CSV table of C-alpha atoms in Angstrom, one decimal:
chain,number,residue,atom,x,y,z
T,1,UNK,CA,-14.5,-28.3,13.7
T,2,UNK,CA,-14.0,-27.3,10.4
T,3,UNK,CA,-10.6,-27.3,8.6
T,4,UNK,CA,-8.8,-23.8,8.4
T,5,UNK,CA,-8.3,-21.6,5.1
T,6,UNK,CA,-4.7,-21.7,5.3
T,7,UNK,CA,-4.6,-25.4,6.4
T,8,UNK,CA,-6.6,-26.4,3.0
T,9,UNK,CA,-4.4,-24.4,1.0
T,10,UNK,CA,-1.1,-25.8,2.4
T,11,UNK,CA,-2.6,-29.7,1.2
T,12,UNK,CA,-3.7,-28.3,-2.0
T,13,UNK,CA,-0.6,-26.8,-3.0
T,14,UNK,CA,1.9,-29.4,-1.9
T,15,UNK,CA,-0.4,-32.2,-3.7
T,16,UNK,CA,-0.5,-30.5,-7.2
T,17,UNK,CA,-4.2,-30.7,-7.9
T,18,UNK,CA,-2.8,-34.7,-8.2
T,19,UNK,CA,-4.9,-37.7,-5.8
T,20,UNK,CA,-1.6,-38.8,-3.3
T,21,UNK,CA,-2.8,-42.2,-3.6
T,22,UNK,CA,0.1,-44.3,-5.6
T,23,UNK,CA,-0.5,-44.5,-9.1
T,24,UNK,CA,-3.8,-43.0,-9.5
T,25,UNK,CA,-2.6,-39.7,-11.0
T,26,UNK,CA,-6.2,-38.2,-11.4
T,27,UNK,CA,-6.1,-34.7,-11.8
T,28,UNK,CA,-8.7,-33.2,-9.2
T,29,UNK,CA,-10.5,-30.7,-10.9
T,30,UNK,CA,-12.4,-31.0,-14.1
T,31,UNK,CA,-14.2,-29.0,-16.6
T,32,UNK,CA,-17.3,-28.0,-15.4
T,33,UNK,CA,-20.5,-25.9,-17.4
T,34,UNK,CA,-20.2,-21.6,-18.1
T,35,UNK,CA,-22.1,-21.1,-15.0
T,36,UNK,CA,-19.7,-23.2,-12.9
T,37,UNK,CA,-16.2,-23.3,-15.2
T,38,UNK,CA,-14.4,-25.6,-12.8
T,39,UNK,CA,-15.6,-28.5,-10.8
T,40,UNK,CA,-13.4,-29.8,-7.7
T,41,UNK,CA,-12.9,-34.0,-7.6
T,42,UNK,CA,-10.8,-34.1,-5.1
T,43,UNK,CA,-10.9,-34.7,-1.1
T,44,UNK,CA,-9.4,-34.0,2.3
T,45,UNK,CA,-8.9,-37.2,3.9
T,46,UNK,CA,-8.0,-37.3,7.6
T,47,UNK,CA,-5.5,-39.8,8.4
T,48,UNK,CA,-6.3,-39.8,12.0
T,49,UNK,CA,-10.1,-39.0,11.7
T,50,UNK,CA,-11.5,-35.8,12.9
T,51,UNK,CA,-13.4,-37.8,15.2
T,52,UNK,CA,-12.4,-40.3,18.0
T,53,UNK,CA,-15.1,-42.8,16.6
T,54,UNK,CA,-14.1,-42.4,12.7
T,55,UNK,CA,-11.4,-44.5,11.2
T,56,UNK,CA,-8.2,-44.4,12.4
T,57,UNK,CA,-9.7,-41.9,15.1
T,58,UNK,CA,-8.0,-43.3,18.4
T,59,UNK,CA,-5.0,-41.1,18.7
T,60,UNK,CA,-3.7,-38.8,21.4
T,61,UNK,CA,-4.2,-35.7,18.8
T,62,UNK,CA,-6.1,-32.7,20.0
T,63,UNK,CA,-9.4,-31.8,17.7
T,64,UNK,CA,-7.1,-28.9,16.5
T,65,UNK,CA,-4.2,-30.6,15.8
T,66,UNK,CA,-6.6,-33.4,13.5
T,67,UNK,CA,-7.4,-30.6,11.3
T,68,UNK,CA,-4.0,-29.5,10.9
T,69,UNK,CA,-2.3,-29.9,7.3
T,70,UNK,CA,0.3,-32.5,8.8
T,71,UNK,CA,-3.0,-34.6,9.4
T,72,UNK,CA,-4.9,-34.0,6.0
T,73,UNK,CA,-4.2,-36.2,2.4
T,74,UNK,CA,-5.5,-35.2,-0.8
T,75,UNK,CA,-7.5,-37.9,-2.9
T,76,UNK,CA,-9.8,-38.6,-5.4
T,77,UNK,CA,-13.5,-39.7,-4.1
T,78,UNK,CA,-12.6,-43.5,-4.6
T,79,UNK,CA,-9.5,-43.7,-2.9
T,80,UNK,CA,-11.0,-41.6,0.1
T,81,UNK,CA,-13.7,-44.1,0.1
T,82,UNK,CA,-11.6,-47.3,-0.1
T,83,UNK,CA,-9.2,-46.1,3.0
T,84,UNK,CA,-12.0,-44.9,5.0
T,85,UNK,CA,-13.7,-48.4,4.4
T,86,UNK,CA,-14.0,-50.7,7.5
T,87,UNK,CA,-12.2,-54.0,5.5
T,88,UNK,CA,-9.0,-51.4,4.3
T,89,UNK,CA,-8.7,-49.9,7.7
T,90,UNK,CA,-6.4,-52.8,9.0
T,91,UNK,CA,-3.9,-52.0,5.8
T,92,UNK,CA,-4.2,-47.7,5.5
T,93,UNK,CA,-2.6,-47.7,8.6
T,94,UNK,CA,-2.0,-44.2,10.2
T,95,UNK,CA,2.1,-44.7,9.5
T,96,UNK,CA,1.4,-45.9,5.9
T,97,UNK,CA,-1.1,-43.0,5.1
T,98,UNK,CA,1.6,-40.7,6.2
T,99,UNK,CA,4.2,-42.5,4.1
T,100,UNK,CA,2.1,-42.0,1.0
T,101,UNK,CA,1.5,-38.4,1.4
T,102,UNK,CA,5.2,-37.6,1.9
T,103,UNK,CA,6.2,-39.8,-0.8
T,104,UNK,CA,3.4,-38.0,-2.9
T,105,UNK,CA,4.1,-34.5,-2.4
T,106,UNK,CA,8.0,-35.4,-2.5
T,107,UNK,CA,7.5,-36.0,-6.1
T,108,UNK,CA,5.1,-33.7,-7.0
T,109,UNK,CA,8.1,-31.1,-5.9
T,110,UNK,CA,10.6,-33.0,-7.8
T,111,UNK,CA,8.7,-33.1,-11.5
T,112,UNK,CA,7.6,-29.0,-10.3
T,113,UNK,CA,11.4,-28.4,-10.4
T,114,UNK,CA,10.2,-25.3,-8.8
T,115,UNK,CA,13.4,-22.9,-7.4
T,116,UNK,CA,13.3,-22.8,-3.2
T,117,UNK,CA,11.9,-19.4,-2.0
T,118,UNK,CA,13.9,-19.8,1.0
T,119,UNK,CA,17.5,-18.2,0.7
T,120,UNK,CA,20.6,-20.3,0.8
T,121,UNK,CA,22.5,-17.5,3.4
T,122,UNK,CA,21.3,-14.2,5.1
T,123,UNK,CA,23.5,-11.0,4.1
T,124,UNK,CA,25.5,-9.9,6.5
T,125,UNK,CA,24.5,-7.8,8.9
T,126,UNK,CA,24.9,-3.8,8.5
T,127,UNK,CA,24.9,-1.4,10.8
T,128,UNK,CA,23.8,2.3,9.2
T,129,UNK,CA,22.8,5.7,10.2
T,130,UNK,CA,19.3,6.5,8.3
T,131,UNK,CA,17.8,10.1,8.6
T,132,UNK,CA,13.9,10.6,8.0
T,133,UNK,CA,12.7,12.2,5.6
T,134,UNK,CA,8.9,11.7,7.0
T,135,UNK,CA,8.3,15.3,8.7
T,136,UNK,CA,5.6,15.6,11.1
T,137,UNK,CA,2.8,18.3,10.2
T,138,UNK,CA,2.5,20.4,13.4
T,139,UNK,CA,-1.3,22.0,12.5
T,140,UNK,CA,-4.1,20.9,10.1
T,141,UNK,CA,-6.9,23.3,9.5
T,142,UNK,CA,-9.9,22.3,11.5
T,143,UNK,CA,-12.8,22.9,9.1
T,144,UNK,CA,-13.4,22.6,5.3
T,145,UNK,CA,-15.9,24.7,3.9
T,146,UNK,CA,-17.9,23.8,0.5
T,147,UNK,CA,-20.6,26.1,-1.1
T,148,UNK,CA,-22.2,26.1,-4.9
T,149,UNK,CA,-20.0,26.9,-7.2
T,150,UNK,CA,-20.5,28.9,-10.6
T,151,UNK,CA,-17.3,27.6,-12.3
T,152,UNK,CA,-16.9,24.3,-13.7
T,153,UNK,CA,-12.9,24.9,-13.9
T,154,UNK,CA,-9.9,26.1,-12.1
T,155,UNK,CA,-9.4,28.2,-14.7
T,156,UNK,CA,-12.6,29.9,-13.2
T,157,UNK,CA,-11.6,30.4,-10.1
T,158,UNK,CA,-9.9,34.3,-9.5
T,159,UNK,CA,-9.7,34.1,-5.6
T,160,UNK,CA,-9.2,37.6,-4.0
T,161,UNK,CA,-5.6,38.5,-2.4
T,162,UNK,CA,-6.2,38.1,1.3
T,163,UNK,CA,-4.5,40.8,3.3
T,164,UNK,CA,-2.5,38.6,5.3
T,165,UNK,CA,-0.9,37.1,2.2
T,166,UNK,CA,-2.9,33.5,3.1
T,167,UNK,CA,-2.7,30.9,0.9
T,168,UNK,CA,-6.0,30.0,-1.3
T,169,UNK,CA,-6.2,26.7,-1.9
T,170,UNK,CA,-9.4,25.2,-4.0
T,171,UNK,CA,-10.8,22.1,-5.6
T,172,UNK,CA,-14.0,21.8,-7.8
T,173,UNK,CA,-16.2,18.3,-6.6
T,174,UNK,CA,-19.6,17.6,-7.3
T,175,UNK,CA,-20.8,21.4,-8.4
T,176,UNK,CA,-18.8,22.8,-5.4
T,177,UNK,CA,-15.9,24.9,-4.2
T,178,UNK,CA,-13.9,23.2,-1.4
T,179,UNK,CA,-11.4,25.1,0.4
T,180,UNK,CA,-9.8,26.1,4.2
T,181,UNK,CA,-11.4,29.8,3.9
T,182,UNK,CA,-14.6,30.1,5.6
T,183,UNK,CA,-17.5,30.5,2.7
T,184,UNK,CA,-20.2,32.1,4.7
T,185,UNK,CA,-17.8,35.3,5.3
T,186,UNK,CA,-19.2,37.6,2.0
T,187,UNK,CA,-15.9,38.2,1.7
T,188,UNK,CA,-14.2,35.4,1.7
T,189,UNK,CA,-11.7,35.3,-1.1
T,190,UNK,CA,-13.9,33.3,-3.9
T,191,UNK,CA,-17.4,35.3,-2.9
T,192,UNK,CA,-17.6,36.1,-6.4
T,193,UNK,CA,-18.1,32.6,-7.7
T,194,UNK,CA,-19.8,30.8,-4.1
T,195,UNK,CA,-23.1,30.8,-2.8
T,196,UNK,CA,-22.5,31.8,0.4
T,197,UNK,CA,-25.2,31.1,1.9
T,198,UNK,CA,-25.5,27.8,1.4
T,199,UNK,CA,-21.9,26.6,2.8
T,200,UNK,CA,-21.2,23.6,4.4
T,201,UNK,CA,-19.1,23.0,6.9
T,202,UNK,CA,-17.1,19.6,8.2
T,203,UNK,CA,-15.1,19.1,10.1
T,204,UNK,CA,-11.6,17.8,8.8
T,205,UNK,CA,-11.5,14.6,10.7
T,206,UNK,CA,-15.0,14.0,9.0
T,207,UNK,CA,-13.2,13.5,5.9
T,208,UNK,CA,-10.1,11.4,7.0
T,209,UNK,CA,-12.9,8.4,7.6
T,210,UNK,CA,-14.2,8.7,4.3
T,211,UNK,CA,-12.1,7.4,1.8
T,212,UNK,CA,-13.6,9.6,-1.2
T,213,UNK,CA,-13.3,12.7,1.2
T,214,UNK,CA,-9.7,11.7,2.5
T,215,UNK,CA,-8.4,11.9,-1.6
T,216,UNK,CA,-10.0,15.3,-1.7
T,217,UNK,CA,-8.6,16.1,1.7
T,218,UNK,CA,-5.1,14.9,0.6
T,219,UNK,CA,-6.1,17.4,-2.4
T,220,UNK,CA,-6.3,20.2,-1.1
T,221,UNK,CA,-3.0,20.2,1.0
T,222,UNK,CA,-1.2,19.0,-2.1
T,223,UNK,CA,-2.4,22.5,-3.3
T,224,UNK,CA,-1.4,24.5,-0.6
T,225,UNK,CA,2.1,22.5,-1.3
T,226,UNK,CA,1.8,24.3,-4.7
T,227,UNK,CA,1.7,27.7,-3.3
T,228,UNK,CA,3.9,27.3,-0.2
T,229,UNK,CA,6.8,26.0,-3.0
T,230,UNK,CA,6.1,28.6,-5.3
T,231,UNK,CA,6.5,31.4,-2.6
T,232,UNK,CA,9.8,29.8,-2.2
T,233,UNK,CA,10.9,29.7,-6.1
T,234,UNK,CA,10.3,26.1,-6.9
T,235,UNK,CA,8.1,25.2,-9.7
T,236,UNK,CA,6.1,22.1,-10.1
T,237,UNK,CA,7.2,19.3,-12.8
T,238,UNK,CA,4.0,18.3,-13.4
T,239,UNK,CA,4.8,15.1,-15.4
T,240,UNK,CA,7.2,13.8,-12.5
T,241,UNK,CA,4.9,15.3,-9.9
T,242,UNK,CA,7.8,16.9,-8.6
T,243,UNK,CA,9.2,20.3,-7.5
T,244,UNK,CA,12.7,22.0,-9.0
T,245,UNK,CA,14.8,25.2,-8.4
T,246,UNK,CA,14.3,27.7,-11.8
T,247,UNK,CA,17.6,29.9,-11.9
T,248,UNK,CA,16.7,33.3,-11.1
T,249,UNK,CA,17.8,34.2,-14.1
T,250,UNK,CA,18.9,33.2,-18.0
T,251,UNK,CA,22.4,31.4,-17.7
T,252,UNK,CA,22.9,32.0,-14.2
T,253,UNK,CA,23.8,29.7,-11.6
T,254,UNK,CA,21.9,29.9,-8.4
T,255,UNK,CA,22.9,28.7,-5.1
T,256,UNK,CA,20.7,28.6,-1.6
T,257,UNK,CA,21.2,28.7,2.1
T,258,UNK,CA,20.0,25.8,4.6
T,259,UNK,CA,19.9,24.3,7.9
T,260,UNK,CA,21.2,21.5,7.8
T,261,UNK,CA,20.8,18.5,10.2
T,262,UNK,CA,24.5,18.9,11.4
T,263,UNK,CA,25.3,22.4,11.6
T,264,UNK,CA,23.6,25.4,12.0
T,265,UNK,CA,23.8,27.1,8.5
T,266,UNK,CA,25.3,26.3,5.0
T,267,UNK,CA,24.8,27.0,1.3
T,268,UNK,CA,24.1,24.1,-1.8
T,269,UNK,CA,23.8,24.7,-5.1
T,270,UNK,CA,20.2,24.0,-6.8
T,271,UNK,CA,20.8,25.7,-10.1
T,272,UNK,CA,24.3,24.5,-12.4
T,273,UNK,CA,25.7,23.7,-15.3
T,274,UNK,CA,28.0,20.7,-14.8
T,275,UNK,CA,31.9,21.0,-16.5
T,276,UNK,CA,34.4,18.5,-18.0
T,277,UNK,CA,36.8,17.3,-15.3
T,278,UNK,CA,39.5,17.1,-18.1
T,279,UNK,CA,39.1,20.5,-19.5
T,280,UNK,CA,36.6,22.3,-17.4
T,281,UNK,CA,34.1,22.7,-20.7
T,282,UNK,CA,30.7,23.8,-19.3
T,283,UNK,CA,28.4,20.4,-20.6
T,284,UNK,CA,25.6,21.0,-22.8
T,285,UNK,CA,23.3,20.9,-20.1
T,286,UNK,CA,22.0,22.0,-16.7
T,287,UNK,CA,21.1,20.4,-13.5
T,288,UNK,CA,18.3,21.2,-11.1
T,289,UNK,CA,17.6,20.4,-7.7
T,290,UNK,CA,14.3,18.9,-7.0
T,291,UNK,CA,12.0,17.3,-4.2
T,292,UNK,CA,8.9,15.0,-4.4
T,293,UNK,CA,6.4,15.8,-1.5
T,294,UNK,CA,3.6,13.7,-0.6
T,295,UNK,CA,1.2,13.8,2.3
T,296,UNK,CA,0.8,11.0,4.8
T,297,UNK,CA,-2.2,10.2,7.7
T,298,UNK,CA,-0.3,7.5,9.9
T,299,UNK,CA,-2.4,8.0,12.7
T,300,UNK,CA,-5.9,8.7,13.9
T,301,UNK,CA,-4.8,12.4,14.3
T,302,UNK,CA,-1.2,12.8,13.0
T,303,UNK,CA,0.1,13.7,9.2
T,304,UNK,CA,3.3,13.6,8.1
């Protein structure tokens, strides 16, 4: 049975790269050549062996528990050598292998100095009303559509007005148009720049598997958050990746009505220029409201 990952690296972080047998002080890696930069000296002794019939190896410990870090010292090749040697065994007793690895690692911490990562007392505890701001997307589109594209950038792209008012979203990948709008329709709202007869269809669960997919995916929604916010007179900060209130006009204040989560209606101001309490002085500034949305998959079928 081979001794676990996180077993090893509990010895070789307690013992400071330093053999635990007292005095010896040899550092256990080395210098190596380009191809191999570092070269390891040092190794796992077990003070109760892993097997009943090595040294030391009659002990009531299970073969789990003789691969445990509690059961493991780290030394140099000699001084594993010279405890595991049938003449030593009588004086690298099981108690006195334990004795150096505690008084080892004991003063490895010591000379470290390092600060405890274990706090001196919890903060007490506080009890606090949190409201979530993770909304739950009732309805996802069910397909995507891609065709050949003849634009190389938004810029391009003129989609028709839809009768219905719809929303447009696009995004350019690999020579293609990618949007909700079904592409084979002639007269689908970006026929003048789409092949539409060669459309592809997926389905949109297709692309929440594929990583490069999902990003275009997440895309595309992030879009249709562009349009639903302008509809609603927010414009996008595009260096904050955020969305802001514009006043409807020059100098005017603007204020907004809500639902809030504890009454049924109320109004908030989006659009302001703060005053002076002393004197009432209108500031040399303005304030705007803003909100930074991002879209979420936290399950195998639900976005938020």
């Amino acid at each position: 049975m081979a001794v676990p990952v996180a077993q090893q690296r509990k010895l070789t972080q307690r013992s400071g790269n330093i053999c635990a047998f007292p005095e010896c002080g040899l550092l256990l890696t080395a210098q190596g050549t380009p191809e191999d930069p570092v070269v390891v000296l040092g190794e796992m002794a077990h003070i109760v062996a892993e097997s009943p019939n090595g040294p030391r190896g009659d002990s009531p410990l299970t073969p789990e528990e003789r691969n445990r870090y509690e059961n493991l010292i780290l030394l140099c090749n000699q001084h594993h050598q010279l405890i595991d040697s049938e003449g030593a065994l009588a004086k690298y007793t099981v108690q006195r292998l334990h004795a150096m690895k505690e008084t080892h690692e004991q003063r490895i911490e010591r000379r470290l100095g390092g600060r405890s990562n274990v706090p001196s007392e919890l903060p007490p505890m506080v009890n606090d009303t949190v409201y979530s701001n993770v909304l739950p997307v009732t309805q996802m589109p069910r397909y995507i559509y891609g065709a050949p594209c003849s634009a190389s950038r938004d810029s391009e792209v003129r989609p028709a007005a839809t009768s219905a008012g719809t929303m447009t979203p696009f995004i350019l990948r690999d020579g293609r148009l990618w949007a909700f709008q079904d592409l084979r329709d002639t007269s689908n709202p970006f026929s003048d720049v789409v092949a539409c007869t060669e459309t592809e269809r997926f389905s949109t669960k297709e692309w929440w598997t594929d990583p490069d997919r999902l990003g275009w995916y997440v895309a595309l929604l992030n879009r249709s958050l562009n349009k639903l916010t302008g509809r609603l007179g927010l414009r996008l900060d595009h260096d904050h990746h955020r969305y802001y209130f514009e006043p409807e006009a020059a100098g005017v204040e603007r204020s907004v009505p809500y639902r809030p989560l504890n009454a049924s209606r109320a109004t908030r101001s989006v659009v302001w220029q703060p005053k002076k309490r002393a004197t009432g002085e209108a500031r040399n500034y303005w304030l705007h409201r803003a909100v930074s949305l991002r879209f979420f998959l936290i399950g195998d079928n639900q976005w938020c």
